[in-house]
XYZ file of C-alpha atoms in Angstrom:
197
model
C 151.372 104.656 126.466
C 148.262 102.093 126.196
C 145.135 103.890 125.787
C 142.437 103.557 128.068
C 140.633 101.378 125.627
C 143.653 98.789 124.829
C 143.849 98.645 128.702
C 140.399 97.541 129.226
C 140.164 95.139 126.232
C 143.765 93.599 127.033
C 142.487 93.230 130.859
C 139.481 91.751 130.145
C 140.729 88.803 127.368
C 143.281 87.785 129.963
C 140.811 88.099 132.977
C 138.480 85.517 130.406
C 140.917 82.915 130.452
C 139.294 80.008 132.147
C 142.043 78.245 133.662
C 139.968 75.996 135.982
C 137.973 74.525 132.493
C 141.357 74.513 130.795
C 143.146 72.518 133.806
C 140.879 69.696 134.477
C 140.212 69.614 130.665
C 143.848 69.201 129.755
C 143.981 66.870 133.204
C 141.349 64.462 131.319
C 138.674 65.334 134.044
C 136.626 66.642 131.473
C 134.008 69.861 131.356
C 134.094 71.222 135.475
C 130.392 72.818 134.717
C 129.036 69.474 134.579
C 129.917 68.785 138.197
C 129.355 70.293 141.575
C 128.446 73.839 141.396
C 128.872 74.228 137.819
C 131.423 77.127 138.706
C 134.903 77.567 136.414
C 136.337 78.446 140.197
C 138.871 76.609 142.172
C 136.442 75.777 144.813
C 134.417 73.728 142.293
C 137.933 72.117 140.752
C 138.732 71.087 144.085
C 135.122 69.119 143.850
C 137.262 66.561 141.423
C 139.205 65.753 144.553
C 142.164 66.956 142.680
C 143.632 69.704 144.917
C 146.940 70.132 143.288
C 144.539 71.279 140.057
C 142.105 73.139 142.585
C 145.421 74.860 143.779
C 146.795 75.726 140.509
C 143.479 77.317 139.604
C 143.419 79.238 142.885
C 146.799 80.623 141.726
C 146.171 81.392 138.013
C 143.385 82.890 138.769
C 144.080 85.199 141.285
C 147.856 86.234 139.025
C 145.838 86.996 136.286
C 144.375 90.175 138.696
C 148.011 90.434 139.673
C 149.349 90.943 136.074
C 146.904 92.645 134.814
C 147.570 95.765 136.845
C 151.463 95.474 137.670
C 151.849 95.366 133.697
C 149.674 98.289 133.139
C 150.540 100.756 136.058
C 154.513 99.646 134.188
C 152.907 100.984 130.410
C 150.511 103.026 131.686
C 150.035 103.838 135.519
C 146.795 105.892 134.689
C 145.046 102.534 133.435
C 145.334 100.642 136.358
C 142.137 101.150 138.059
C 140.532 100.377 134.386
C 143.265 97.227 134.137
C 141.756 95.985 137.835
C 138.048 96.278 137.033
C 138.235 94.689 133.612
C 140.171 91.507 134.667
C 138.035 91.041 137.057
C 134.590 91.501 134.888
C 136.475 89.586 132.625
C 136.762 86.414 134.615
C 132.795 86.939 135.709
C 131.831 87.411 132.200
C 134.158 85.518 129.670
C 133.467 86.348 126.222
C 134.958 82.488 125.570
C 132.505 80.718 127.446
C 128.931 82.638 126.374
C 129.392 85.761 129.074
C 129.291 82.590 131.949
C 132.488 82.854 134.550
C 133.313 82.191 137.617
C 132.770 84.018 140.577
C 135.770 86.427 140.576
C 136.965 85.895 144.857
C 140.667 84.905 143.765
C 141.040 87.374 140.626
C 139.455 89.979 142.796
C 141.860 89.233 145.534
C 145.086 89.218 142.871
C 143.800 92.920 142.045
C 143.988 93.925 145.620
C 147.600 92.291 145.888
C 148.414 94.393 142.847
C 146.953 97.894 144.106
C 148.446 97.269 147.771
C 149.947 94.044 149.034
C 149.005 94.811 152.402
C 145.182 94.465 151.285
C 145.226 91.722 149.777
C 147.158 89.902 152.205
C 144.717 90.751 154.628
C 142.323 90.162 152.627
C 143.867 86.694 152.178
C 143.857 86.349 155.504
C 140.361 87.020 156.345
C 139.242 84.578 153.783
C 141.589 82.033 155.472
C 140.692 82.608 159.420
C 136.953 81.952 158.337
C 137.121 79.052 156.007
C 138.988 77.757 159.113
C 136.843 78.490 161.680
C 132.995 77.933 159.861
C 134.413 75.421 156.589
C 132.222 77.646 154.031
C 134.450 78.919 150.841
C 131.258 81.419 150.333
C 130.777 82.663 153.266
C 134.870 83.140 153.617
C 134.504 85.406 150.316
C 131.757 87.402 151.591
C 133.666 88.369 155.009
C 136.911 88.878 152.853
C 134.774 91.569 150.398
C 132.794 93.106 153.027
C 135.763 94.292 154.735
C 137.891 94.952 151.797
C 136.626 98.604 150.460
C 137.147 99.685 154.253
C 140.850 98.046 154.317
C 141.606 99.729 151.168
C 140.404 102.756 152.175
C 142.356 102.511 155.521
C 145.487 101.098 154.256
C 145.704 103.457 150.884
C 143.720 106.744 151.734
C 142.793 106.481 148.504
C 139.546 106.660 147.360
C 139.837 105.290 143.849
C 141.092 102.202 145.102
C 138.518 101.874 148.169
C 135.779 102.606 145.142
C 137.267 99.479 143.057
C 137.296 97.436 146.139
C 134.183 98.185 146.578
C 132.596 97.939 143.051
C 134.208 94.360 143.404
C 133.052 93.543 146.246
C 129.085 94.251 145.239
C 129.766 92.299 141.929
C 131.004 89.445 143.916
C 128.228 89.557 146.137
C 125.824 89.621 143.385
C 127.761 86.241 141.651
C 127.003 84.574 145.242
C 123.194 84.999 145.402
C 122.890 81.384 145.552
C 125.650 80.749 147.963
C 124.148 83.098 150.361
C 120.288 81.904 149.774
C 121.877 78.244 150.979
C 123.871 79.481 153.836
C 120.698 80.812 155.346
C 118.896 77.642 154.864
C 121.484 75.658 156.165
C 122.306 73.667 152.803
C 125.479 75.216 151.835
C 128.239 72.447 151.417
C 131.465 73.298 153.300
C 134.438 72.877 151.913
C 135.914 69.952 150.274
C 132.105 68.615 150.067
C 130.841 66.992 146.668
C 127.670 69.984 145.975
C 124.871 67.670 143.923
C 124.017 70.416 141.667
């Protein structure tokens, strides 16, 4: 049995992996904080106009959540809601790259997919229907979080994993400050738009 301790630490190192800084760096696009956004996110690798890179990091990220809590509920199934939270602070705060992550929508949403597959597919799907219908990878996030600690509440009846969704869900709010400061001014780039800085 992991203790809670080895849980958190082992979540949180593979939740700091920074796959979207290790993919374009290994792809020879060099340092992805140095364009766009700045972000270590796949909506900021897909800034490079390389989407097969912007869709491995989508994927990577978010199975990172994923593992994180299927391998721990397999050790030790009283971790998980410590295995979800620290993979996910883990991405936002990566001891690797001076405490400076990404925004945590995918690895949050691989955590839900790991808790309950039927939250983070709709989840998923949320995220999808509004990128689709306003073009705003931000503003899809914040729909996708603001319903997700009622989903997981309604879907699980259980209130630890409502509480995570929704302790997620605030912290992901609070990495899109910015993002939601330009969408009310109107200067938020939509998707697949080159952001200047």
């Amino acid at each position: 049995m992991m203790t809670d301790l080895a849980v958190a630490v082992f979540s949180y190192l593979l939740g700091s992996i920074p796959f979207g800084l290790v993919l374009t760096r290994l792809a020879g696009l060099g340092d992805i904080r140095a364009i766009g956004s700045g972000n270590i996110g796949a909506t900021n690798v897909l800034r490079t106009g390389n989407k097969g890179l912007a869709a491995a990091t989508l994927l990577l990220d978010g199975a990172k959540g994923t593992v994180a809590v299927l391998l721990v509920a397999h050790l030790a199934h009283h971790g998980v809601f410590i295995a979800g939270l620290a993979v996910f602070l883990g991405h936002l705060f990566p001891v690797w790259l001076g405490f400076k992550g990404g925004k945590g929508v995918a690895t949050g949403l691989g955590v839900f997919y790991a808790l309950s597959w039927p939250l983070g597919a709709l989840c998923c799907l949320t995220w999808l229907l509004t990128a689709l219908t306003f073009r705003y990878s931000s503003l899809s996030a914040l729909v996708a979080y603001a319903v997700a600690p009622v989903l997981a509440w309604l879907l699980t009846g259980a209130w630890p994993t409502a509480l995570l969704a929704l302790l997620i869900a605030v912290l992901v709010y609070t990495k899109h400050k910015a993002n939601i400061a330009r969408l009310l001014a109107g200067t938020e780039p939509k998707i697949g738009k080159k952001k200047a800085a």
